[in-house]
Coordinates of C-alpha atoms in Angstrom, one line a residue:
X819 CA 17.7 49.6 24.6
X820 CA 20.1 46.5 24.1
X821 CA 21.0 46.7 28.1
X822 CA 17.4 46.8 28.8
X823 CA 16.7 43.7 26.7
X824 CA 19.5 41.8 28.3
X825 CA 18.4 42.8 31.8
X826 CA 15.0 41.2 31.1
X827 CA 14.1 37.6 32.3
X828 CA 14.1 34.8 29.7
X829 CA 10.4 34.6 30.0
X830 CA 10.0 38.3 29.2
X831 CA 12.4 38.1 26.4
X832 CA 10.7 35.0 24.8
X833 CA 7.3 36.8 25.2
X834 CA 8.7 40.0 23.5
X835 CA 10.5 38.1 20.6
X836 CA 7.2 36.1 19.9
X837 CA 5.2 39.3 19.9
X838 CA 7.5 41.1 17.5
X839 CA 7.9 38.1 15.4
X840 CA 4.3 37.8 15.1
X841 CA 3.7 41.3 14.1
X842 CA 6.5 41.3 11.5
X843 CA 5.5 38.0 9.9
X844 CA 1.9 39.2 9.8
X845 CA 2.8 42.6 8.2
X846 CA 5.2 40.8 5.8
X847 CA 2.7 38.3 4.8
X848 CA 0.0 40.9 4.2
X849 CA 2.6 43.1 2.1
X850 CA 3.6 40.0 0.2
X851 CA 0.0 39.0 -0.5
X852 CA -0.8 42.3 -1.9
X853 CA 2.3 42.1 -4.2
X854 CA 1.4 38.7 -5.1
X855 CA -2.1 39.7 -5.9
X856 CA -0.9 42.5 -8.1
X857 CA 1.3 40.3 -10.1
X858 CA -0.8 37.2 -10.0
X859 CA -2.5 38.0 -13.3
X860 CA 0.8 37.9 -15.1
X861 CA 1.9 34.7 -13.4
X862 CA -1.5 33.1 -14.4
X863 CA -0.9 34.2 -17.8
X864 CA 2.5 32.7 -18.0
X865 CA 1.5 29.6 -16.4
X866 CA -1.4 29.1 -18.8
X867 CA 1.0 30.0 -21.6
X868 CA 3.4 27.2 -20.3
X869 CA 0.7 24.6 -20.1
X870 CA -0.4 25.4 -23.7
X871 CA 3.1 25.3 -24.8
X872 CA 3.4 21.9 -23.1
X873 CA 0.3 20.7 -24.5
X874 CA 1.4 21.6 -27.9
X875 CA 4.7 20.1 -27.4
X876 CA 3.2 16.9 -26.2
X877 CA 0.7 16.7 -29.2
X878 CA 3.4 17.6 -31.7
X879 CA 5.5 14.6 -30.3
X880 CA 2.5 12.1 -30.8
X881 CA 1.8 13.7 -34.2
X882 CA 5.6 13.1 -35.2
X883 CA 5.2 9.6 -34.0
X884 CA 2.2 8.9 -35.9
X885 CA 4.0 10.3 -38.9
X886 CA 7.0 7.8 -38.2
X887 CA 4.6 5.0 -37.8
X888 CA 2.8 5.6 -41.1
X889 CA 6.2 6.0 -42.9
X890 CA 7.4 2.8 -41.6
X891 CA 4.3 0.9 -42.6
X892 CA 4.3 2.5 -46.2
X893 CA 8.0 1.6 -46.7
X894 CA 7.9 -1.7 -45.3
X895 CA 9.1 -4.3 -47.9
X896 CA 6.4 -6.9 -47.0
X897 CA 3.6 -4.3 -47.2
X898 CA 4.9 -3.1 -50.7
X899 CA 5.5 -6.8 -51.9
X900 CA 1.8 -7.7 -50.7
X901 CA 0.3 -4.8 -52.3
X902 CA 2.0 -5.5 -55.7
X903 CA 0.8 -9.0 -55.5
X904 CA -2.8 -7.9 -54.7
X905 CA -2.5 -5.5 -57.6
X906 CA -1.2 -8.2 -60.1
X907 CA -3.2 -11.2 -59.2
X908 CA -6.8 -12.3 -59.6
X909 CA -9.0 -11.2 -56.7
X910 CA -10.0 -14.9 -55.9
X911 CA -6.5 -16.2 -56.2
X912 CA -4.4 -18.0 -53.4
X913 CA -1.6 -15.6 -53.7
X914 CA -4.2 -12.5 -53.0
X915 CA -5.1 -14.1 -49.8
X916 CA -1.7 -15.0 -48.8
X917 CA -0.6 -11.2 -49.3
X918 CA -3.7 -10.2 -47.2
X919 CA -2.3 -12.5 -44.5
X920 CA 1.0 -11.0 -44.6
X921 CA -0.6 -7.5 -44.4
X922 CA -2.4 -8.5 -41.3
X923 CA 0.9 -9.7 -39.7
X924 CA 2.4 -6.3 -40.4
X925 CA -0.4 -4.0 -39.7
X926 CA -2.2 -5.6 -36.6
X927 CA 0.7 -5.0 -34.2
X928 CA 0.9 -1.3 -35.3
X929 CA -2.8 -1.0 -34.8
X930 CA -2.1 -1.9 -31.0
X931 CA 1.1 0.1 -30.6
X932 CA -0.4 3.1 -29.0
X933 CA -3.9 3.5 -27.2
X934 CA -4.8 6.6 -29.4
X935 CA -4.7 4.5 -32.6
X936 CA -8.4 3.4 -33.1
X937 CA -7.7 1.5 -36.4
X938 CA -5.4 1.1 -39.4
X939 CA -6.7 0.4 -42.8
X940 CA -5.3 -0.3 -46.3
X941 CA -7.1 0.7 -49.3
X942 CA -5.8 -1.3 -52.3
X943 CA -5.8 -0.2 -56.0
X944 CA -9.2 -1.6 -56.6
X945 CA -10.6 0.8 -53.8
X946 CA -11.2 -2.2 -51.5
X947 CA -10.5 -1.4 -47.8
X948 CA -8.9 -3.7 -45.2
X949 CA -9.1 -2.6 -41.6
X950 CA -7.4 -3.7 -38.3
X951 CA -7.5 -2.4 -34.8
X952 CA -9.7 -1.4 -31.9
X953 CA -12.7 -0.5 -34.0
X954 CA -14.2 -2.1 -37.2
X955 CA -15.4 1.3 -38.6
X956 CA -14.6 1.2 -42.3
X957 CA -15.7 3.6 -45.0
X958 CA -18.4 2.3 -47.1
X959 CA -19.0 5.0 -49.4
X960 CA -16.9 5.0 -52.5
X961 CA -16.9 8.7 -52.7
X962 CA -15.3 9.0 -49.5
X963 CA -12.6 6.3 -50.2
X964 CA -11.8 8.2 -53.4
X965 CA -11.7 11.4 -51.5
X966 CA -9.2 9.8 -49.0
X967 CA -7.1 8.4 -51.9
X968 CA -7.0 11.8 -53.6
X969 CA -6.0 13.5 -50.3
X970 CA -3.1 11.1 -49.7
X971 CA -2.1 11.3 -53.5
X972 CA -2.1 15.1 -53.4
X973 CA 0.2 15.1 -50.5
X974 CA 2.8 13.4 -52.6
X975 CA 3.8 10.8 -50.2
X976 CA 3.6 12.8 -47.0
X977 CA 1.0 12.3 -44.3
X978 CA -2.2 14.3 -44.6
X979 CA -4.1 15.0 -41.5
X980 CA -7.9 15.2 -42.0
X981 CA -10.3 16.7 -39.3
X982 CA -13.4 14.9 -37.7
X983 CA -16.5 15.3 -39.9
X984 CA -20.1 15.3 -38.7
X985 CA -20.5 11.6 -38.7
X986 CA -16.9 10.6 -37.9
X987 CA -15.4 11.4 -34.5
X988 CA -11.8 10.2 -35.5
X989 CA -8.9 12.2 -36.8
X990 CA -7.9 10.7 -39.9
X991 CA -4.2 10.4 -41.5
X992 CA -3.8 9.2 -44.8
X993 CA -0.6 8.4 -46.8
X994 CA -0.1 7.4 -50.4
X995 CA 1.8 4.1 -50.5
X996 CA 4.2 4.4 -53.3
X997 CA 6.6 1.7 -54.8
X998 CA 10.1 2.6 -53.7
X999 CA 11.7 -0.4 -55.6
X1000 CA 13.8 0.8 -58.6
X1001 CA 12.3 4.3 -57.5
X1002 CA 9.3 4.0 -59.7
X1003 CA 7.1 5.6 -57.0
X1004 CA 4.0 3.9 -58.5
X1005 CA 0.8 4.2 -56.2
X1006 CA 0.1 0.8 -54.8
X1007 CA -2.7 1.8 -52.3
X1008 CA -3.5 4.2 -49.5
X1009 CA -2.7 3.9 -45.8
X1010 CA -5.5 5.3 -43.4
X1011 CA -4.9 5.7 -39.7
X1012 CA -8.0 6.7 -37.4
X1013 CA -6.9 8.5 -34.3
X1014 CA -9.0 8.9 -31.1
X1015 CA -8.9 12.8 -30.4
X1016 CA -9.6 12.3 -26.7
X1017 CA -6.9 9.8 -26.1
X1018 CA -4.4 12.0 -28.3
X1019 CA -4.9 15.0 -26.1
X1020 CA -5.8 13.4 -22.8
X1021 CA -2.5 14.1 -21.2
X1022 CA -2.7 17.8 -21.9
X1023 CA -5.6 18.6 -19.5
X1024 CA -3.3 20.0 -16.7
X1025 CA -5.4 23.1 -16.1
X1026 CA -8.7 21.4 -16.2
X1027 CA -8.3 19.6 -13.1
X1028 CA -6.7 22.6 -11.3
X1029 CA -9.1 25.4 -12.5
X1030 CA -11.9 23.5 -14.0
X1031 CA -10.7 25.0 -17.5
X1032 CA -12.0 23.7 -20.9
X1033 CA -9.7 22.9 -23.6
X1034 CA -10.1 23.2 -27.4
X1035 CA -8.0 22.2 -30.3
X1036 CA -9.0 23.8 -33.7
X1037 CA -7.6 23.2 -37.2
X1038 CA -6.3 25.8 -39.6
X1039 CA -9.9 26.2 -40.8
X1040 CA -11.3 26.7 -37.3
X1041 CA -12.8 23.1 -37.4
X1042 CA -12.9 21.5 -34.0
X1043 CA -10.5 18.7 -33.7
X1044 CA -10.9 18.1 -29.8
X1045 CA -12.8 19.6 -26.9
X1046 CA -12.6 18.7 -23.3
X1047 CA -16.2 19.3 -22.6
X1048 CA -19.3 18.5 -24.6
X1049 CA -20.3 21.9 -25.6
X1050 CA -19.9 22.5 -29.4
X1051 CA -17.4 25.2 -30.5
X1052 CA -19.1 28.3 -32.0
X1053 CA -17.3 30.7 -34.2
X1054 CA -18.6 33.7 -32.5
X1055 CA -17.6 32.5 -29.0
X1056 CA -13.9 33.4 -29.3
X1057 CA -14.6 36.5 -31.5
X1058 CA -11.3 38.1 -30.3
X1059 CA -9.2 35.0 -31.0
X1060 CA -6.3 36.1 -33.3
X1061 CA -2.5 36.3 -33.4
X1062 CA -2.3 39.6 -31.8
X1063 CA -4.4 38.7 -28.7
X1064 CA -3.3 35.3 -27.1
X1065 CA -4.7 36.3 -23.6
X1066 CA -7.9 38.2 -22.7
X1067 CA -11.1 38.0 -20.7
X1068 CA -14.3 37.5 -22.3
X1069 CA -17.9 38.2 -20.8
X1070 CA -20.3 35.8 -22.1
X1071 CA -23.1 37.2 -20.1
X1072 CA -23.5 34.4 -17.7
X1073 CA -19.9 34.3 -16.7
X1074 CA -16.5 35.7 -17.4
X1075 CA -13.9 33.6 -19.1
X1076 CA -10.3 34.0 -19.3
X1077 CA -9.2 32.9 -22.8
X1078 CA -5.7 32.0 -23.9
X1079 CA -4.4 30.2 -27.1
X1080 CA -1.3 29.2 -28.7
X1081 CA -0.7 28.0 -32.4
X1082 CA 1.5 24.8 -32.8
X1083 CA 4.2 25.4 -35.3
X1084 CA 4.4 21.8 -36.5
X1085 CA 0.8 21.2 -37.1
X1086 CA -0.8 24.8 -37.2
X1087 CA -3.4 23.7 -34.8
X1088 CA -4.7 26.2 -32.2
X1089 CA -4.7 25.2 -28.5
X1090 CA -7.3 27.2 -26.6
X1091 CA -7.9 27.2 -22.8
X1092 CA -11.1 28.8 -21.2
X1093 CA -10.9 29.3 -17.4
X1094 CA -13.8 30.5 -15.3
X1095 CA -12.8 33.8 -13.9
X1096 CA -14.7 33.6 -10.7
X1097 CA -12.9 30.1 -9.6
X1098 CA -9.5 31.8 -9.8
X1099 CA -10.3 35.0 -8.0
X1100 CA -12.7 33.4 -5.6
X1101 CA -9.9 31.4 -4.2
X1102 CA -7.8 34.5 -3.9
X1103 CA -10.3 36.3 -1.8
X1104 CA -10.8 33.2 0.3
X1105 CA -6.9 33.1 0.8
X1106 CA -6.8 36.6 1.9
X1107 CA -9.5 36.0 4.6
X1108 CA -7.7 33.0 5.8
X1109 CA -4.5 35.1 6.1
X1110 CA -6.2 37.7 8.2
X1111 CA -7.7 35.2 10.4
X1112 CA -4.2 33.6 11.0
X1113 CA -2.6 37.0 11.7
X1114 CA -5.2 37.5 14.5
X1115 CA -4.8 34.1 15.9
X1116 CA -1.0 34.7 16.0
X1117 CA -1.4 37.5 18.6
X1118 CA -3.6 35.4 20.7
X1119 CA -1.5 32.4 20.7
X1120 CA 1.8 34.4 21.4
X1121 CA 1.3 34.6 25.1
X1122 CA 0.3 31.0 25.5
X1123 CA 3.2 29.8 23.4
X1124 CA 5.7 32.2 25.3
X1125 CA 4.9 30.6 28.6
X1126 CA 4.9 27.0 27.3
X1127 CA 8.3 27.7 25.4
X1128 CA 9.7 29.2 28.7
X1129 CA 8.9 26.2 30.8
X1130 CA 10.0 23.7 28.2
X1131 CA 13.5 25.3 27.9
X1132 CA 14.5 26.8 31.2
X1133 CA 13.2 23.8 33.5
X1134 CA 15.2 21.0 31.7
X1135 CA 18.3 23.4 31.4
X1136 CA 18.1 24.0 35.3
X1137 CA 17.7 20.2 35.8
X1138 CA 20.6 19.6 33.4
X1139 CA 22.9 22.1 35.4
X1140 CA 22.4 20.3 38.6
X1141 CA 23.1 17.1 37.1
X1142 CA 26.4 18.4 35.7
X1143 CA 27.4 19.5 39.2
X1144 CA 26.6 16.3 40.6
X1145 CA 28.8 14.6 38.0
X1146 CA 31.5 17.1 38.7
X1147 CA 31.7 15.7 42.2
X1148 CA 32.2 12.3 41.0
X1149 CA 28.5 11.0 41.4
X1150 CA 28.3 8.8 38.3
X1151 CA 25.2 7.2 39.4
X1152 CA 23.4 10.4 38.3
X1153 CA 22.8 8.6 34.9
X1154 CA 19.8 7.0 36.5
X1155 CA 18.2 10.3 37.3
X1156 CA 19.0 11.5 33.7
X1157 CA 17.3 8.5 32.3
X1158 CA 14.1 9.5 33.9
X1159 CA 14.4 13.1 32.3
X1160 CA 15.4 11.5 28.9
X1161 CA 12.6 9.2 29.2
X1162 CA 10.2 12.1 28.4
X1163 CA 11.0 11.3 24.6
X1164 CA 12.0 14.9 23.8
X1165 CA 13.2 15.2 20.3
X1166 CA 14.4 18.9 20.3
X1167 CA 17.9 20.3 21.1
X1168 CA 17.2 20.1 24.7
X1169 CA 16.2 16.5 24.6
X1170 CA 19.4 15.8 22.5
X1171 CA 21.6 17.7 25.1
X1172 CA 20.2 15.4 27.8
X1173 CA 20.7 12.3 25.7
X1174 CA 24.2 13.4 24.9
X1175 CA 25.0 14.0 28.4
X1176 CA 23.7 10.7 29.7
X1177 CA 25.8 8.9 27.1
X1178 CA 29.0 10.9 28.1
X1179 CA 28.3 10.2 31.9
X1180 CA 27.8 6.4 31.0
X1181 CA 30.8 6.3 28.7
X1182 CA 33.1 7.8 31.4
X1183 CA 31.8 5.4 34.0
X1184 CA 32.4 2.4 31.6
X1185 CA 35.9 3.6 30.7
X1186 CA 36.8 3.7 34.3
X1187 CA 35.5 0.4 35.0
X1188 CA 37.1 -0.9 31.8
X1189 CA 40.4 0.6 32.5
X1190 CA 40.3 -1.0 36.0
X1191 CA 39.3 -4.5 34.7
X1192 CA 42.0 -4.3 32.0
X1193 CA 44.5 -3.5 34.5
X1194 CA 43.5 -6.6 36.6
X1195 CA 43.6 -8.8 33.6
X1196 CA 47.0 -7.7 32.5
X1197 CA 48.4 -8.5 35.9
X1198 CA 46.6 -11.9 35.8
X1199 CA 48.1 -12.7 32.4
X1200 CA 51.6 -11.7 33.6
X1201 CA 51.1 -14.0 36.7
X1202 CA 49.9 -16.9 34.5
X1203 CA 53.1 -16.5 32.3
X1204 CA 55.2 -16.7 35.4
X1205 CA 53.1 -19.4 37.3
X1206 CA 55.2 -22.4 36.2
X1207 CA 58.2 -20.8 37.8
X1208 CA 59.3 -22.2 41.3
X1209 CA 61.5 -19.8 43.3
X1210 CA 63.1 -18.4 40.0
X1211 CA 65.9 -16.3 41.9
X1212 CA 67.1 -19.4 43.9
X1213 CA 67.2 -21.4 40.7
X1214 CA 68.9 -18.6 38.8
X1215 CA 71.7 -18.3 41.3
X1216 CA 72.1 -22.2 41.6
X1217 CA 72.4 -22.3 37.7
X1218 CA 75.1 -19.7 37.8
X1219 CA 77.0 -21.9 40.1
X1220 CA 76.6 -24.8 38.0
X1221 CA 77.9 -22.8 35.0
X1222 CA 81.1 -21.8 36.7
X1223 CA 81.8 -25.4 37.9
X1224 CA 81.2 -26.9 34.5
X1225 CA 83.7 -24.4 33.1
X1226 CA 86.3 -25.2 35.7
X1227 CA 85.8 -28.9 34.8
X1228 CA 85.9 -28.0 31.1
X1229 CA 82.3 -29.4 30.6
X1230 CA 81.2 -26.8 27.9
X1231 CA 78.0 -28.5 26.9
X1232 CA 76.8 -28.4 30.6
X1233 CA 78.1 -24.8 30.9
X1234 CA 76.3 -23.5 27.8
X1235 CA 73.0 -25.3 28.8
X1236 CA 73.3 -23.8 32.4
X1237 CA 74.0 -20.3 30.9
X1238 CA 71.0 -20.5 28.5
X1239 CA 68.7 -21.7 31.1
X1240 CA 70.0 -19.0 33.6
X1241 CA 69.2 -16.2 30.8
X1242 CA 65.9 -17.6 30.4
X1243 CA 65.2 -17.4 34.0
X1244 CA 66.5 -13.9 34.4
X1245 CA 64.4 -12.7 31.6
X1246 CA 61.4 -14.4 33.0
X1247 CA 61.8 -12.7 36.6
X1248 CA 62.4 -9.3 35.0
X1249 CA 58.9 -7.7 34.8
X1250 CA 60.0 -4.1 34.3
X1251 CA 59.2 -4.0 30.6
X1252 CA 55.9 -5.2 29.2
X1253 CA 57.1 -4.8 25.7
X1254 CA 60.6 -5.6 24.3
X1255 CA 62.1 -5.2 20.8
X1256 CA 61.9 -8.4 18.6
X1257 CA 65.6 -8.7 18.5
X1258 CA 65.6 -9.2 22.4
X1259 CA 62.8 -11.8 22.2
X1260 CA 64.9 -13.6 19.6
X1261 CA 67.9 -13.5 21.9
X1262 CA 65.6 -15.2 24.6
X1263 CA 64.5 -17.7 21.9
X1264 CA 68.1 -18.6 21.1
X1265 CA 68.9 -19.3 24.6
X1266 CA 66.0 -21.7 24.8
X1267 CA 66.9 -23.4 21.5
X1268 CA 70.7 -23.9 22.9
X1269 CA 69.0 -26.0 25.6
X1270 CA 66.6 -28.0 23.2
X1271 CA 69.5 -28.6 20.7
X1272 CA 71.5 -30.7 23.3
X1273 CA 68.4 -32.5 24.1
X1274 CA 67.2 -33.4 20.7
X1275 CA 70.6 -33.0 18.7
X1276 CA 69.9 -33.6 14.9
X1277 CA 66.1 -34.2 15.3
X1278 CA 65.6 -30.6 15.8
X1279 CA 66.2 -27.9 13.2
X1280 CA 65.3 -24.4 13.6
X1281 CA 65.5 -21.5 11.1
X1282 CA 65.1 -17.8 11.9
X1283 CA 64.3 -15.8 8.8
X1284 CA 63.5 -12.2 10.0
X1285 CA 64.7 -9.1 8.0
X1286 CA 66.8 -6.5 9.9
X1287 CA 64.1 -3.8 9.4
X1288 CA 61.6 -5.7 11.7
X1289 CA 64.1 -6.2 14.6
X1290 CA 62.9 -3.1 16.5
X1291 CA 59.3 -3.9 16.4
X1292 CA 57.9 -4.1 19.8
X1293 CA 56.2 -7.3 21.0
X1294 CA 55.1 -8.7 24.3
X1295 CA 58.0 -10.3 26.4
X1296 CA 58.1 -14.1 26.3
X1297 CA 55.6 -14.6 23.5
X1298 CA 57.6 -16.4 20.8
X1299 CA 59.3 -19.0 23.1
X1300 CA 56.1 -20.6 24.2
X1301 CA 55.1 -20.9 20.4
X1302 CA 58.4 -22.7 19.6
X1303 CA 57.9 -24.9 22.7
X1304 CA 54.5 -25.7 21.6
X1305 CA 55.8 -26.9 18.1
X1306 CA 58.4 -29.1 19.8
X1307 CA 55.9 -30.6 22.1
X1308 CA 53.2 -31.3 19.6
X1309 CA 55.4 -31.6 16.4
X1310 CA 59.0 -33.1 17.2
X1311 CA 57.8 -35.5 19.8
X1312 CA 55.3 -37.0 17.6
X1313 CA 57.5 -37.0 14.5
X1314 CA 59.9 -39.8 13.6
X1315 CA 62.3 -37.7 11.4
X1316 CA 63.7 -34.2 11.8
X1317 CA 61.4 -31.5 13.1
X1318 CA 61.9 -28.4 11.0
X1319 CA 60.6 -25.1 12.7
X1320 CA 60.8 -21.7 10.9
X1321 CA 60.3 -18.4 12.3
X1322 CA 59.6 -15.6 9.6
X1323 CA 58.0 -12.3 9.4
X1324 CA 56.1 -10.3 6.8
X1325 CA 54.3 -7.0 6.5
X1326 CA 50.6 -7.3 6.1
X1327 CA 48.4 -4.2 5.6
X1328 CA 50.8 -1.9 7.7
X1329 CA 51.0 -4.5 10.5
X1330 CA 53.7 -7.2 11.2
X1331 CA 52.8 -11.0 11.0
X1332 CA 55.3 -13.1 12.7
X1333 CA 54.8 -16.8 11.8
X1334 CA 56.0 -20.0 13.4
X1335 CA 55.8 -23.0 11.2
X1336 CA 56.7 -26.7 11.6
X1337 CA 56.5 -29.9 9.7
X1338 CA 54.8 -31.7 12.4
X1339 CA 51.7 -34.1 12.1
X1340 CA 49.1 -31.3 12.1
X1341 CA 46.2 -30.5 14.3
X1342 CA 42.7 -32.2 13.6
X1343 CA 40.1 -29.9 12.2
X1344 CA 37.8 -29.8 15.2
X1345 CA 40.6 -29.3 17.6
X1346 CA 42.0 -26.4 15.3
X1347 CA 38.6 -24.8 15.3
X1348 CA 38.4 -24.9 19.0
X1349 CA 42.0 -23.4 19.4
X1350 CA 41.0 -20.5 17.1
X1351 CA 37.9 -19.8 19.2
X1352 CA 39.9 -20.0 22.5
X1353 CA 37.7 -22.8 23.6
X1354 CA 40.7 -25.1 24.9
X1355 CA 42.3 -24.1 28.1
X1356 CA 46.0 -24.9 28.6
X1357 CA 46.6 -28.1 30.5
X1358 CA 49.5 -29.7 32.1
X1359 CA 50.8 -31.3 28.8
X1360 CA 50.2 -28.3 26.5
X1361 CA 51.4 -24.6 26.2
X1362 CA 48.9 -21.9 26.7
X1363 CA 48.1 -20.6 23.2
X1364 CA 45.1 -19.0 24.8
X1365 CA 47.2 -17.1 27.3
X1366 CA 49.4 -15.6 24.6
X1367 CA 46.4 -14.5 22.4
X1368 CA 44.8 -12.9 25.5
X1369 CA 48.0 -11.1 26.3
X1370 CA 48.2 -9.7 22.8
X1371 CA 44.6 -8.5 22.7
X1372 CA 44.9 -6.8 26.1
X1373 CA 48.0 -5.0 25.2
X1374 CA 47.3 -4.0 21.6
X1375 CA 43.6 -4.4 21.1
X1376 CA 40.9 -7.1 19.8
X1377 CA 42.2 -6.7 16.2
X1378 CA 45.6 -8.3 17.1
X1379 CA 46.5 -11.8 18.5
X1380 CA 47.1 -15.3 17.1
X1381 CA 45.6 -17.2 14.1
X1382 CA 46.3 -20.8 13.8
X1383 CA 46.3 -22.8 10.4
X1384 CA 47.2 -26.5 10.2
X1385 CA 46.9 -29.5 7.6
X1386 CA 46.9 -33.1 8.8
X1387 CA 50.3 -34.6 7.6
X1388 CA 51.8 -31.1 6.3
X1389 CA 52.4 -29.2 9.7
X1390 CA 51.2 -26.2 11.5
X1391 CA 51.5 -22.3 11.2
X1392 CA 50.9 -20.0 14.1
X1393 CA 50.6 -16.4 13.0
X1394 CA 50.9 -13.6 15.6
X1395 CA 49.8 -10.3 14.4
X1396 CA 51.4 -7.1 16.2
X1397 CA 51.4 -3.4 15.2
X1398 CA 53.9 -2.1 12.8
X1399 CA 53.5 0.9 10.5
X1400 CA 50.7 3.3 11.3
X1401 CA 50.5 1.7 14.9
X1402 CA 53.2 3.5 16.7
X1403 CA 51.0 5.5 19.0
X1404 CA 49.5 2.2 20.2
X1405 CA 52.9 0.7 21.1
X1406 CA 54.2 3.9 22.7
X1407 CA 50.9 4.2 24.9
X1408 CA 51.6 0.7 26.1
X1409 CA 55.2 0.9 26.6
X1410 CA 54.9 4.2 28.6
X1411 CA 52.7 2.5 31.2

């Protein structure tokens, strides 16, 4: 069977795979649907229970918050002092009016603290009521005021929750205000909070928008505290509502309802959800019909998709194979043809493969050209370093003759200068090594300084301060001597006193920084900026700083090179950055060319 499948064409394989996949998916979907349908009732029951639990928890949190607000108000020192003043002063006295203003300053912000607070009232010891908030509704009936005060007093300082009555749509919270100073607990008045039921429970209607469910909140005495619709609650409507049956189906005659309830442990309120039965299972039947239609369409589209998929995969792969063969034969211009294919804006794996292949071909072509141009640039840089030499072999042999003649005539200074100049010429014509150890470069520098010391005598003083551990660092040949010559030309020749030149080296983030500094007159800021940006080419009277910087970048990379710092009247520092620790592979690859 496996061998038969492998012998099929890709088109036939894709068609067979799509056909079998459609059958498996359809059968699995129908089977899963039946399992889901059988367990949907339990899932729905758990979902309703979770929503009711969430509704109860949210309501409890708000109730606790209202309890805390009422506690903060009744224990507020200003509130207690104001009520004491109102209780002990004449009703028409100024102190009483001032105390009422103080109460307003405290109560008014609390009345706007939450949107479910309709108003906050204070009933003083004379049964007179002061109210603040979103509604000006106050209790006019003295019997009702006394009833509120009695409910608050009987609760012994705790908040008492009163259900809405026929002419009052608010939930009322009352609390006795007791004097806490000296712990006398004398009754100073009554705090009354009126709460909007709809706003208190408005965040709990999660199932209402999903299943068009209705929510009811009942008190311990089955008094309706809140209902999400306008239909009044009837005791005989939820006849089976009890602690033993928290989920059941009720037939009202006109429709079936799924009833579920939960009792809040904090408030004792019952949260009831009533969901129309036909809305839930009507969606399930519609879903089943849609699934059957999708399964039938899957068989019809399998053949069509198979042909499209075959063409979209095999044709680009064949084209890419031909392009690879052309690239293998060295035809890098194939990238133009690849761009036409990639231009189709394919975002799948085939398109990504074509794009990567195109980038690879372009990169190979660019690397070949870059390597060729770098080789040419390196040769030009070496030629520029030697272009000032005129027949160096002839001059070197002539200097050797001058050296021996000076020794024979006991002219040691002339012999030393001729020998040093000969060493310089010999090193300049030796192009076998692109990189040399720092100690060899310092030897070349000492020969150059020998010549300059006879010329400038005490006007030139050079100090070399390079630790021994840096002497084997590889640097481009003839890169330090031009920097010293540049300091002499632009520093010593413009300086009246002694020109002090220092050559030092420090490690900087795993790289070596060789610094040539002098005490010359410095470089103007504009010219310094041009030097650092390589905008000044070497002239007849200057040394090619740009040439040395280009050689360093060609050999080691763009992150290396020269950096010049200078201050007018304080001298100039030229920093040469070359590889040190961690860059051995760079040096070895250059040295092995």
